[in-house]
Every structure is written in C-alpha cells, then in structure tokens.
PDB file of C-alpha atoms in Angstrom:
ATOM      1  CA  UNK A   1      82.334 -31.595  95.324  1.00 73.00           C
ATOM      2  CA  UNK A   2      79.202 -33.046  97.284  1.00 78.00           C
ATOM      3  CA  UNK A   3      76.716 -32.767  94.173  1.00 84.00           C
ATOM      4  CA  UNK A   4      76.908 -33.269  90.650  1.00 90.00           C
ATOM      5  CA  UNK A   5      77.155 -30.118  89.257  1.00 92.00           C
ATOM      6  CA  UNK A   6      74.402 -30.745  86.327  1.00 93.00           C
ATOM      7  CA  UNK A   7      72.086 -30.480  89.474  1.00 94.00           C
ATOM      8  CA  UNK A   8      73.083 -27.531  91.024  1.00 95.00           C
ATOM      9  CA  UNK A   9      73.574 -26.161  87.563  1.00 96.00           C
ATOM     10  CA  UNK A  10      70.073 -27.207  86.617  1.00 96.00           C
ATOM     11  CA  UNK A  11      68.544 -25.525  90.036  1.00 96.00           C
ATOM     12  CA  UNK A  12      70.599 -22.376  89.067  1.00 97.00           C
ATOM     13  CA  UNK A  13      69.744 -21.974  86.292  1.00 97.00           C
ATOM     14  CA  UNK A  14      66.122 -22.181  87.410  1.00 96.00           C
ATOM     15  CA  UNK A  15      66.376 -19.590  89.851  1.00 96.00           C
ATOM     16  CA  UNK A  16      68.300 -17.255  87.177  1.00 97.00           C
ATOM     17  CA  UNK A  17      65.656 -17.669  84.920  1.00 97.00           C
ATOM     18  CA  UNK A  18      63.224 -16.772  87.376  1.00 96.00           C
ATOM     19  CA  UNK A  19      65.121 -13.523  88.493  1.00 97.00           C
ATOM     20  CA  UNK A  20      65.571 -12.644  84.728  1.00 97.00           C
ATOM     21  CA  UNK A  21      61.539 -12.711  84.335  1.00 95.00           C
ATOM     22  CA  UNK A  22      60.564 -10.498  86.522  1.00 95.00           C
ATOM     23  CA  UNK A  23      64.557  -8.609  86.283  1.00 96.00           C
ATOM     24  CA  UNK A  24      62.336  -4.762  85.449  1.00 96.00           C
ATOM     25  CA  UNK A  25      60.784  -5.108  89.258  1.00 95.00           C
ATOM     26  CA  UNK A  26      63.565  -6.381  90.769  1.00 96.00           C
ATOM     27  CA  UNK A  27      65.496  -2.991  88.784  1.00 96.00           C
ATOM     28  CA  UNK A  28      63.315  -1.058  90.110  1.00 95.00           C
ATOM     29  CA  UNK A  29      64.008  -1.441  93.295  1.00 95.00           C
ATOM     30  CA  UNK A  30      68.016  -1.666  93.043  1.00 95.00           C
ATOM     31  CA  UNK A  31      69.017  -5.017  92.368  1.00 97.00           C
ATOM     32  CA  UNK A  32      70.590  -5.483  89.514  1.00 97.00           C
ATOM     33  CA  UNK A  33      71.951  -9.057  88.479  1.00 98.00           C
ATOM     34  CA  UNK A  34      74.702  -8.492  86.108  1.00 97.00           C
ATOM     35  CA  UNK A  35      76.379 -12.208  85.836  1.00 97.00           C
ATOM     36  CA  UNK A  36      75.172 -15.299  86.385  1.00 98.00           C
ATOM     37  CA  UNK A  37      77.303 -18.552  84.828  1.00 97.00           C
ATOM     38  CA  UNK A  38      77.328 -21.595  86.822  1.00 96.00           C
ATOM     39  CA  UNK A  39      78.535 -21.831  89.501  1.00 96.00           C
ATOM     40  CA  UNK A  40      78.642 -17.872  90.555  1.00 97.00           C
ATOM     41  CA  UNK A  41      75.752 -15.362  90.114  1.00 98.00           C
ATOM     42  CA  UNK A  42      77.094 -11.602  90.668  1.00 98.00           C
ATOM     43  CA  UNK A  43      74.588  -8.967  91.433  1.00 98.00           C
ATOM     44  CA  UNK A  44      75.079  -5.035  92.468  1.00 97.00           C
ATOM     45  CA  UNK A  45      72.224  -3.483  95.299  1.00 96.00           C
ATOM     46  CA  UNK A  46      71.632   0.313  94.891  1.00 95.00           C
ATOM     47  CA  UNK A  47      70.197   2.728  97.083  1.00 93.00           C
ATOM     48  CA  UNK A  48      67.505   3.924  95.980  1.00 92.00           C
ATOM     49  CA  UNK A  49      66.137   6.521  98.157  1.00 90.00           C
ATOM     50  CA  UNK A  50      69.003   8.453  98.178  1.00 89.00           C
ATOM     51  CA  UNK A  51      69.598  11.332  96.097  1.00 87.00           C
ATOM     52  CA  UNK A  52      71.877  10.640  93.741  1.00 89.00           C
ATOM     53  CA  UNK A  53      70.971   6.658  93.834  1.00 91.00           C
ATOM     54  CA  UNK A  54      73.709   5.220  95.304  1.00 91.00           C
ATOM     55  CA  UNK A  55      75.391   1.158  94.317  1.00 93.00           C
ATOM     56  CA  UNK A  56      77.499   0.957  97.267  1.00 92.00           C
ATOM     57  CA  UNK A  57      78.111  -2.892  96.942  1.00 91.00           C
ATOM     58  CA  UNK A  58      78.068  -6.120  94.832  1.00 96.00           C
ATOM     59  CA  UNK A  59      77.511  -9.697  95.647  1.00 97.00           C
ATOM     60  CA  UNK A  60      78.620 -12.475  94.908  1.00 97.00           C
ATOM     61  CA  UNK A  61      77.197 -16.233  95.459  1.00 98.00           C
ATOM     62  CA  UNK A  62      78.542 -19.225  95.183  1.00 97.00           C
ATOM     63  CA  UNK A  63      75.878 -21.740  94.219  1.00 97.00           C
ATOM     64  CA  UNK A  64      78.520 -25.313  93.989  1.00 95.00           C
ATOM     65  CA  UNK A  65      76.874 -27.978  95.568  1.00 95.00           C
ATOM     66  CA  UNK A  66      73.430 -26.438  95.820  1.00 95.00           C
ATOM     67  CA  UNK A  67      70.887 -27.050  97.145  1.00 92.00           C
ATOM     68  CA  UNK A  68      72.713 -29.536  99.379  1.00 94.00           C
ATOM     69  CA  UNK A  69      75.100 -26.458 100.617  1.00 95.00           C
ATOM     70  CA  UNK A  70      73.075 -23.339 100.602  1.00 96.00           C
ATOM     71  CA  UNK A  71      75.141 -20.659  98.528  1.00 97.00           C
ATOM     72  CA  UNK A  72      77.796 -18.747  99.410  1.00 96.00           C
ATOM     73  CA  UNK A  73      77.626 -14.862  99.786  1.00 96.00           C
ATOM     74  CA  UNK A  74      80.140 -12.705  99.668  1.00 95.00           C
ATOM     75  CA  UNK A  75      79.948  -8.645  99.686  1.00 94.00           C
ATOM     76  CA  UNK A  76      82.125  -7.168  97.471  1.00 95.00           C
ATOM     77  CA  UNK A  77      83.480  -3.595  95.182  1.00 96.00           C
ATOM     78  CA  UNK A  78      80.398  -3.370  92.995  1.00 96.00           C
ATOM     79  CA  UNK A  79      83.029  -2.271  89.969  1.00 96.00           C
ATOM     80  CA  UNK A  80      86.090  -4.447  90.802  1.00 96.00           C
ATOM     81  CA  UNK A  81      83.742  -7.347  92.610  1.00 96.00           C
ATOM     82  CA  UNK A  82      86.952  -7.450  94.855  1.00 95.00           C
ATOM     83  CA  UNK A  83      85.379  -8.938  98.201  1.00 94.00           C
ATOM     84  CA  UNK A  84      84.904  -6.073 101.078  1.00 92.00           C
ATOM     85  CA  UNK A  85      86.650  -6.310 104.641  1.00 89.00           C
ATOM     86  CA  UNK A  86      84.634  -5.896 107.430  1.00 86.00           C
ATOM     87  CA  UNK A  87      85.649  -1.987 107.721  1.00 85.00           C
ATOM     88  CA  UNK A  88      84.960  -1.362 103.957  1.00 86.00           C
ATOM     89  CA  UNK A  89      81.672  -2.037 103.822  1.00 85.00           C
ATOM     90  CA  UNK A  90      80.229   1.016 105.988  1.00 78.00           C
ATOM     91  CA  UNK A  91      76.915  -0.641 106.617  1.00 78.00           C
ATOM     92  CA  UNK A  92      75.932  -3.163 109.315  1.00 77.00           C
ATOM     93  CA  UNK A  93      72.728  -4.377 108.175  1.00 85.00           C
ATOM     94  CA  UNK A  94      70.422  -3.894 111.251  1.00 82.00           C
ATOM     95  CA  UNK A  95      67.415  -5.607 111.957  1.00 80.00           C
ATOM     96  CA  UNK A  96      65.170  -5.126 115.172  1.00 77.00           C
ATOM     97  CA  UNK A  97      64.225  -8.184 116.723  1.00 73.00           C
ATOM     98  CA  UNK A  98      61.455  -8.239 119.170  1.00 69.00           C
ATOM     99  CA  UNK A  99      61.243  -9.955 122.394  1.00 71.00           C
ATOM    100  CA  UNK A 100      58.560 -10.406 124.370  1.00 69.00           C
ATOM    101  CA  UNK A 101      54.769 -12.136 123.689  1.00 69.00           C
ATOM    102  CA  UNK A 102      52.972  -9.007 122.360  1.00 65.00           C
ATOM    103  CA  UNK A 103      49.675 -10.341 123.392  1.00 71.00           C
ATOM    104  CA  UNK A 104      51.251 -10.286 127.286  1.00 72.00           C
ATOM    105  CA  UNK A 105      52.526  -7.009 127.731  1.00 73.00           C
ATOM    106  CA  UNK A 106      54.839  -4.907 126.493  1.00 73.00           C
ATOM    107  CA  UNK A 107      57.555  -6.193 123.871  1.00 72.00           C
ATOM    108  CA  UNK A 108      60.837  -4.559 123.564  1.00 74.00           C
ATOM    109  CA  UNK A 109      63.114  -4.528 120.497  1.00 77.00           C
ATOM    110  CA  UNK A 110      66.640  -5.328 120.252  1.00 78.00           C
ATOM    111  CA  UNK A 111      68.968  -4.548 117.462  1.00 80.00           C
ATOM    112  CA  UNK A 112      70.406  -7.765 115.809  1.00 79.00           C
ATOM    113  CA  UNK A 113      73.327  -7.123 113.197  1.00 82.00           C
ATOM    114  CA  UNK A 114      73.200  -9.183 110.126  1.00 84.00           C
ATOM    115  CA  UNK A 115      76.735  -8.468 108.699  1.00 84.00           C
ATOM    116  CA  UNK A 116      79.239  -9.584 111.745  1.00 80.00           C
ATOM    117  CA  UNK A 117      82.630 -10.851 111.178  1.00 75.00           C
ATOM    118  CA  UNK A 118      85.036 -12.738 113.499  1.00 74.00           C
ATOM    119  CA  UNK A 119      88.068 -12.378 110.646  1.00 75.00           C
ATOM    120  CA  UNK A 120      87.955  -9.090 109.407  1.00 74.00           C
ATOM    121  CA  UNK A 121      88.798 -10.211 106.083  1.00 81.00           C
ATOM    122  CA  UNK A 122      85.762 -12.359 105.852  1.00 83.00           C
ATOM    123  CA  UNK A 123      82.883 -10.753 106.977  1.00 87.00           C
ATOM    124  CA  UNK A 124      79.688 -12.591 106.037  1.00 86.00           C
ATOM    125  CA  UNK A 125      76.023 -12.071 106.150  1.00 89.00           C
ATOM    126  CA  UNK A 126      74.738 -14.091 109.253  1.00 88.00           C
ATOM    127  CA  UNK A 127      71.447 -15.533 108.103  1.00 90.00           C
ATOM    128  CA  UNK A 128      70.253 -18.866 107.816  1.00 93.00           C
ATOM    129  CA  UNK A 129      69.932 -19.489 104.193  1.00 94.00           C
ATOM    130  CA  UNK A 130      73.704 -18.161 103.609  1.00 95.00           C
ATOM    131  CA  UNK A 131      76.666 -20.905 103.493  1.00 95.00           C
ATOM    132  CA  UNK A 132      78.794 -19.129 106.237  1.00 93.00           C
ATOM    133  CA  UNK A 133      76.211 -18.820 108.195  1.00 92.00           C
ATOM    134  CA  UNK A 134      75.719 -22.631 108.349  1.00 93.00           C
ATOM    135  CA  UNK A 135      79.611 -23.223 108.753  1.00 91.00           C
ATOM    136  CA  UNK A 136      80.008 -20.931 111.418  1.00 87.00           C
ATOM    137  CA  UNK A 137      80.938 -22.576 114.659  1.00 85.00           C
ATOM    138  CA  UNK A 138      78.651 -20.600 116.381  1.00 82.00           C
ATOM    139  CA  UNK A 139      75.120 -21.845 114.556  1.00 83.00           C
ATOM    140  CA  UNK A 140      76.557 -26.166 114.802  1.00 81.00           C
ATOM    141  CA  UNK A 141      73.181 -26.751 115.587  1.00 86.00           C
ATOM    142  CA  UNK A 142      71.240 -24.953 112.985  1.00 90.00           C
ATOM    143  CA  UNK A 143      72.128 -27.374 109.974  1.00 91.00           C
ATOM    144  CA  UNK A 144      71.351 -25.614 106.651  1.00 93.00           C
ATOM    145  CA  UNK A 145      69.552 -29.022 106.169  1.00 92.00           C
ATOM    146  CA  UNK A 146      67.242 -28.300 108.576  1.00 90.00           C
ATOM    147  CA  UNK A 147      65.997 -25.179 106.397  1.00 91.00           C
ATOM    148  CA  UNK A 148      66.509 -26.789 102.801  1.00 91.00           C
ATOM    149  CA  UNK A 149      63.527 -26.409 100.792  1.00 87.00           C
ATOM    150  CA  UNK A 150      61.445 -24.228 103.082  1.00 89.00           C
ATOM    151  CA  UNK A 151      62.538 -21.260 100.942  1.00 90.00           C
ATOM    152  CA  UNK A 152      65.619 -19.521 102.744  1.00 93.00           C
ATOM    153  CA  UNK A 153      68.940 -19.530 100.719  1.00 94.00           C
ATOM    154  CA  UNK A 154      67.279 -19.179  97.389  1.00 95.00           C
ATOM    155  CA  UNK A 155      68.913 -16.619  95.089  1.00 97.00           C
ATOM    156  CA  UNK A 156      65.810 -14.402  95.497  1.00 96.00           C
ATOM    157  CA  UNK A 157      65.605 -15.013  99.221  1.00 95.00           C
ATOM    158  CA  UNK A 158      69.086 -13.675  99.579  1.00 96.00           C
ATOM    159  CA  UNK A 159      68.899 -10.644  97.027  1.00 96.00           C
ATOM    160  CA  UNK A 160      65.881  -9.752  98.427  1.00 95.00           C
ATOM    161  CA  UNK A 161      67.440  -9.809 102.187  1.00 94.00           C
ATOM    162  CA  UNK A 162      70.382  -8.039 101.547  1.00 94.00           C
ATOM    163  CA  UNK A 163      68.210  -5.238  99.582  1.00 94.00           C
ATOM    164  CA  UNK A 164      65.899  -4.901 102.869  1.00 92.00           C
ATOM    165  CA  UNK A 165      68.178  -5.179 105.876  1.00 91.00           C
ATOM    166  CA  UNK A 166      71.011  -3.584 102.942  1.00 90.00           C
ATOM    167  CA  UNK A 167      70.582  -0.617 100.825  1.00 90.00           C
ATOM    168  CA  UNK A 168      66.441  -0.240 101.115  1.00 89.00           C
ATOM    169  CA  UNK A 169      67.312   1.064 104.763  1.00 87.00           C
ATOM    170  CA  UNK A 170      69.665   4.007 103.345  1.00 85.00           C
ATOM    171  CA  UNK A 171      68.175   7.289 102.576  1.00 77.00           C
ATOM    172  CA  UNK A 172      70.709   9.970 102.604  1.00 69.00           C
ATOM    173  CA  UNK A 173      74.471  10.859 102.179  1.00 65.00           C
ATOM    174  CA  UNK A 174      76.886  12.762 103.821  1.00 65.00           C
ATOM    175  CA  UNK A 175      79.949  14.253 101.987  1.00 64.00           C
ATOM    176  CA  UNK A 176      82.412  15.984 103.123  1.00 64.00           C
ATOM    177  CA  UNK A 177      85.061  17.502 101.404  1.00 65.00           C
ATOM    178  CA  UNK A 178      88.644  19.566 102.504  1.00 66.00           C
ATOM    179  CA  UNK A 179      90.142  21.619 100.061  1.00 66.00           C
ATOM    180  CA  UNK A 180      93.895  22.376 100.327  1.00 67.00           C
ATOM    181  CA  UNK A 181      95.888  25.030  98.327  1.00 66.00           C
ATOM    182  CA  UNK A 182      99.712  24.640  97.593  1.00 71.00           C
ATOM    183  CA  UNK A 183     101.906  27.972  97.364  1.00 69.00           C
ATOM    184  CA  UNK A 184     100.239  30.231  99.692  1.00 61.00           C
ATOM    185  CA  UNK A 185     100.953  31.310 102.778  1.00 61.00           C
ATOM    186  CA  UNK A 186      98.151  32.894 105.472  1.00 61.00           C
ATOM    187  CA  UNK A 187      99.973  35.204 108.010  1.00 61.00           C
ATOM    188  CA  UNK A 188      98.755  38.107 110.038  1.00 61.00           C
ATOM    189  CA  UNK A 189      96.884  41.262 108.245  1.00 63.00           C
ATOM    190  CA  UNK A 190      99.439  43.801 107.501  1.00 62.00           C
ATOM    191  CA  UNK A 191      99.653  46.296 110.069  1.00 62.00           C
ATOM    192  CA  UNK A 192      97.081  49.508 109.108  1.00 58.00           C
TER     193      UNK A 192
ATOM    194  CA  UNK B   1      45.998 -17.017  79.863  1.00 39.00           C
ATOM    195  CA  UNK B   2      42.855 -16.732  80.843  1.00 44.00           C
ATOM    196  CA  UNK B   3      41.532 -13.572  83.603  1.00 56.00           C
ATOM    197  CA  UNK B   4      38.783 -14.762  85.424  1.00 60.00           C
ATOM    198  CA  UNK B   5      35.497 -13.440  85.286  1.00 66.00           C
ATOM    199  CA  UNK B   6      34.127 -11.692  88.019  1.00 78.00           C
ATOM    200  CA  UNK B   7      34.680 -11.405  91.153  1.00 88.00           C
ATOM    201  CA  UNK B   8      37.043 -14.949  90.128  1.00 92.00           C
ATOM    202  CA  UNK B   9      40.569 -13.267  89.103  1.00 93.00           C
ATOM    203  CA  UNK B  10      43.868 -15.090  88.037  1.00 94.00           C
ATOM    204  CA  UNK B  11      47.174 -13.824  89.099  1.00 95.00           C
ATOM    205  CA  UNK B  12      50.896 -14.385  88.781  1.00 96.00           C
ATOM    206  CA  UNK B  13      52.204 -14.842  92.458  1.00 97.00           C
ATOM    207  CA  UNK B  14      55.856 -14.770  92.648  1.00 96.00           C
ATOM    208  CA  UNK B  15      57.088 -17.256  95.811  1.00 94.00           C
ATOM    209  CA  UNK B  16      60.683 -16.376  97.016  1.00 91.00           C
ATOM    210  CA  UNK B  17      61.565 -16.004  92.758  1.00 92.00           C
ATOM    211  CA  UNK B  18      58.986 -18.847  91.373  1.00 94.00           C
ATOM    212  CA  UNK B  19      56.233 -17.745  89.336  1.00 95.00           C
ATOM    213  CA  UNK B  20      52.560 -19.625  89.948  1.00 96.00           C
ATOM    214  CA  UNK B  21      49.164 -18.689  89.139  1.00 95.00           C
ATOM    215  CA  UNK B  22      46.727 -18.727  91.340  1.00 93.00           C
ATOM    216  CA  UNK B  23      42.918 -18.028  91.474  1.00 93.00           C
ATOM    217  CA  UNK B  24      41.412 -15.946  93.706  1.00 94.00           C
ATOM    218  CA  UNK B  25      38.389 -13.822  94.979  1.00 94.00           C
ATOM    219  CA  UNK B  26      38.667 -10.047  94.751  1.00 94.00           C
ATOM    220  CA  UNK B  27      36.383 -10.195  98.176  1.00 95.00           C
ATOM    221  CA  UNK B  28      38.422 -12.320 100.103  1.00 95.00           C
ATOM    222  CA  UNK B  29      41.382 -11.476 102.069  1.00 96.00           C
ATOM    223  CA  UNK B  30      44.799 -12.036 100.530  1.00 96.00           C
ATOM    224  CA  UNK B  31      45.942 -13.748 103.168  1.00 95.00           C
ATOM    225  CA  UNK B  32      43.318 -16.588 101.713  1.00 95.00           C
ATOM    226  CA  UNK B  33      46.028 -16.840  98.579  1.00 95.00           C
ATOM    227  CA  UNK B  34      49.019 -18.260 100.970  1.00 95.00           C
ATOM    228  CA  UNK B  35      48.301 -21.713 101.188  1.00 93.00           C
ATOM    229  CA  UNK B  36      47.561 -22.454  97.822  1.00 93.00           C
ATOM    230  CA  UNK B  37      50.395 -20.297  96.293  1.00 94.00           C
ATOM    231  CA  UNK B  38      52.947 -22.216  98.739  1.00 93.00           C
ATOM    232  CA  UNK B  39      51.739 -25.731  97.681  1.00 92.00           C
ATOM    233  CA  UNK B  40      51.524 -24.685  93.957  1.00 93.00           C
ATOM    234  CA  UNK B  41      55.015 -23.655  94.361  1.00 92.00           C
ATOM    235  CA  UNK B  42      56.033 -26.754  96.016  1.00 90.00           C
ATOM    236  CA  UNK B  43      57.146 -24.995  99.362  1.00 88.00           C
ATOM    237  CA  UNK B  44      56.336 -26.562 102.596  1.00 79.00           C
ATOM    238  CA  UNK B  45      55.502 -22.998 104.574  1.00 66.00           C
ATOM    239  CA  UNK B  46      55.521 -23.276 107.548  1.00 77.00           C
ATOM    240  CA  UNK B  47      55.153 -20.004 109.654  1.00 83.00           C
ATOM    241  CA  UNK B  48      52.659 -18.135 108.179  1.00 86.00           C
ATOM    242  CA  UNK B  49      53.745 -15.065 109.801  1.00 86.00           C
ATOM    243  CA  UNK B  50      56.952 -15.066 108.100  1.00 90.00           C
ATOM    244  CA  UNK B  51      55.501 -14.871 104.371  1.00 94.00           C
ATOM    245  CA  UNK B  52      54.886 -11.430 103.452  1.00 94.00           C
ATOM    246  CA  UNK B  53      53.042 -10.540 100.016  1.00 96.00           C
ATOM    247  CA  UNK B  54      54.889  -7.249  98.488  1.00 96.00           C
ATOM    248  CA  UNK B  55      54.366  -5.423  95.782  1.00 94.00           C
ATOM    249  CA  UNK B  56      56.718  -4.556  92.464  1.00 91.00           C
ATOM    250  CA  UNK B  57      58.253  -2.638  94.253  1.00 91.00           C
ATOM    251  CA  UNK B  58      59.168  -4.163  97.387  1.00 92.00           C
ATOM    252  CA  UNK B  59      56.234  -2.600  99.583  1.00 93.00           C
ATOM    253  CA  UNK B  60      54.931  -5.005 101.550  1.00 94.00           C
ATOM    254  CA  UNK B  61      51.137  -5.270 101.475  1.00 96.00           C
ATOM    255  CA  UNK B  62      48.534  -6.187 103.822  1.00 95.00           C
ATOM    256  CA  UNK B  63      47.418  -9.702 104.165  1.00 94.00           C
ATOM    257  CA  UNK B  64      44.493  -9.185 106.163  1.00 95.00           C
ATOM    258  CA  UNK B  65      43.018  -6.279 103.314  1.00 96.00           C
ATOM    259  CA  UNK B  66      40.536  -7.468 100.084  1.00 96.00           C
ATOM    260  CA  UNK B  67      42.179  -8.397  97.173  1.00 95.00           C
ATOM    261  CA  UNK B  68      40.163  -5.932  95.178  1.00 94.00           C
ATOM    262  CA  UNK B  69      40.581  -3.228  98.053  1.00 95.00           C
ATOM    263  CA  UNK B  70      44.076  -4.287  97.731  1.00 95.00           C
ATOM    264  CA  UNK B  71      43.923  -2.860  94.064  1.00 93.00           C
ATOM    265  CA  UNK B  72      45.074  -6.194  92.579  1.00 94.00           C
ATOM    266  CA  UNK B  73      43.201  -6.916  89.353  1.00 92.00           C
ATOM    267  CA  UNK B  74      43.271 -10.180  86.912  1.00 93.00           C
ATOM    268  CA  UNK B  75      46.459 -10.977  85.718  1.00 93.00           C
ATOM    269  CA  UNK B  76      48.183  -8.769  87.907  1.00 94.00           C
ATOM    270  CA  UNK B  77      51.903  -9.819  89.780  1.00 95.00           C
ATOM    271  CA  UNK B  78      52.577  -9.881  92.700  1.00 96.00           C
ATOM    272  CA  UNK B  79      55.546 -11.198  95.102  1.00 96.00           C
ATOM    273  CA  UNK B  80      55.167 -13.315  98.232  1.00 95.00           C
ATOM    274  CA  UNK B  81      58.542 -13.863 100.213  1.00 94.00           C
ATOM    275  CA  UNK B  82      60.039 -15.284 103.367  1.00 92.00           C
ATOM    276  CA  UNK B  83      61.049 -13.307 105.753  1.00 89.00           C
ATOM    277  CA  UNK B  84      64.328 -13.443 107.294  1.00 86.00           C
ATOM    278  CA  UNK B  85      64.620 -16.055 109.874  1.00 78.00           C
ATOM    279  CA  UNK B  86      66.598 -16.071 113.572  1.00 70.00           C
ATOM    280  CA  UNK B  87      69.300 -14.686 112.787  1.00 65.00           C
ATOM    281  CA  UNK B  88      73.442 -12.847 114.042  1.00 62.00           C
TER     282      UNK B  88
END
C-alpha cells in the first residue's frame, strides 16, 4: 500500500458522489453504478440502441492507492461480476485513429483496439488512465504520473470510455437458435 | 442559485464527473466556456481538442455553435469530458 487509504478513500468518495448527482443522465445512457465501497466501485454498461437493451458486461475498478496508481479495471459477468476472459467478452472496443495532418492532404484511419490481452485470462482495457495499462511492459514510458491530474483515469473518465468505445457502438443482435427433437425418426416418404 | 439575466446565463458544467458553474454569454461560442470551466474545476487542460462538451445524453455538441443556438438556457447541465488519449 503506496497511499494512505483515508486519501484515496476521500478522492473516491468524491468522485462517487459526483457520479451519484448526476446518476439519472448517466442511466440514461446505460451506465449504471450499482456498488461503490472503498476501495472497489462496480458498475454494469447497457446497450442501449439495441432492441431489447442489452447489459452485456460489468466493471469493476480498483481505486487502492489512488490517485497515485490510476484504478484498476476489470470487465466482468454483469450478474456474477466474475471477471471475463479475453474470448468471453465478444466485443473489442474499436476506435479509429487517424493518421495523417488533415490540413496536408488526405488522412487515413486506422482501427486501434482498446480491449487487447497478452494472457487470455486478463484482458484489460488499454488506455492511459487504466492501471494495466500503465503496468504493461509495453507503455514503460508512458508513466500514469505523467497523466495524473489532467483528467484521464477518473471514475467518470473511464465509465464514460468504456460506454463510447463499449456498448454506445452496439446497435443490433443476432440470435440464433437450433431446435432438436428426441424420439423421432425422419426417413424416406412412404412409397405412393 | 442565481440564472443570469440576459443574454448573461449560469450553468452547471460537468468536467470529467465534477460539477462547476460557470457564466456565460448565450451569443458566444461554447467553445468560449472551456477555459474557465477547466480552471474552475482545477484541471490543467491541455489539448483543447480533446475536451468535448456533450449533452445528457452523451451526444456530443458543437463547440464552435452559440450557446443560445446551442439551445442551452440558464441553469441548464451540461457535460464536458476528455477524450480518450493514445491509446492499444
């Protein structure tokens, strides 16, 4: 434990409060934050432009240490909040990024994935802002301290991140469904 | 809490969760609200571009419009957040 925990508890609380205030808009647009006591805030996204609204995940963050660790974000079972494995979450969380200087020709977009995982156990939402993110060997020179206090890694920041790149970018369902029958048996038409 | 009068509104901007109020001018962009509702809410800023003032609902709205075109009237809410940085 970096931080004493009545100062990550105090800055949690804060940005619970918050959340709670304005909780109806944040409702309204699928994000629902169902627990929140020190150190772990649980929330479930739903997607809302699908018909029936659909609350394909949870999350849950870890805020110990904050803010001099950013939290810690898992995706999880929105009923069970059992964390997801990479192949059980069924979304990837696309972004376009675009390259190029629009002001100097044309700019082309390429599609960055937010959710990646190297265990599949653990995937983890690769944003700066979000704990793994900051511990992952491949971002050792983007220090979460060089983003504390600009605004990333806030509990809004990352609600609001997962609902855009998350469940605001889902607007349909597919089912499909096989029926099987036990005790009969299809054979050839009689003979006429 | 007082409205404004006027042209001279009030309004609850929301920065990345944190509630401030802020006075504005239904005539002037609301891109003119950044600065002052990032220093009221104690954030540093820096790229501009990466701020986006949304709606309610999550609809992002545009910066470079009037306030009053914008529909935003005294004492009205609104939500300013940071866009995701460089990121995967």
């Amino acid at each position: 434990m970096l931080v004493d925990p009545a100062v990550s508890r105090f800055k949690f609380d804060q940005e619970v409060a918050w959340f709670r205030a304005r909780e109806d808009d944040y409702a309204s647009r699928g994000i629902w934050l169902l627990a929140a006591r020190f150190p772990t805030a649980f929330a479930v996204l739903a997607a809302r432009h699908t018909k029936p609204v659909m609350a394909p995940y949870g999350v849950l963050l870890d805020f110990s240490d904050y803010d001099l660790r950013p939290p810690s974000v898992r995706l999880t079972d929105p009923l069970t909040r059992k964390p997801l494995k990479a192949n059980e979450i069924g979304h990837e969380f696309k972004r376009i990024k675009l390259i190029g200087d629009p002001t100097n020709g044309p700019v082309q977009g390429e599609i960055q994935r937010l959710l990646v995982h190297f265990d599949v156990e653990r995937p983890f939402f690769c944003l700066p802002g979000v704990r793994e993110y900051h511990n992952s060997s491949a971002h050792s020179g983007d220090s979460w301290l060089l983003h504390r206090g600009s605004g990333e890694g806030t509990l809004h920041f990352i609600l609001e991140n997962l609902w855009k790149y998350g469940v605001e970018q889902m607007s349909s369902a597919r089912y499909q469904m096989e029926m099987k029958f036990a005790g009969f048996n299809i054979s050839d038409p009689p003979p006429q | 809490m007082a409205q404004g009068q006027g042209n001279n509104i009030n309004l609850t901007i929301v920065v990345n969760g944190n509630p401030v109020t802020i006075h504005g001018n239904v005539n002037a962009p609301l891109q003119s609200l950044l600065g002052q509702a990032l220093q009221q809410a104690g954030v540093p800023g820096g790229d501009p571009n990466r701020w986006v003032f949304k709606d309610a609902q999550g609809n992002a709205l545009n910066k470079n419009e009037k306030i009053g075109v914008l529909g935003i009237i005294a004492g009205a809410t609104i939500f300013l957040s940071l866009e995701a940085g460089a990121a995967g």
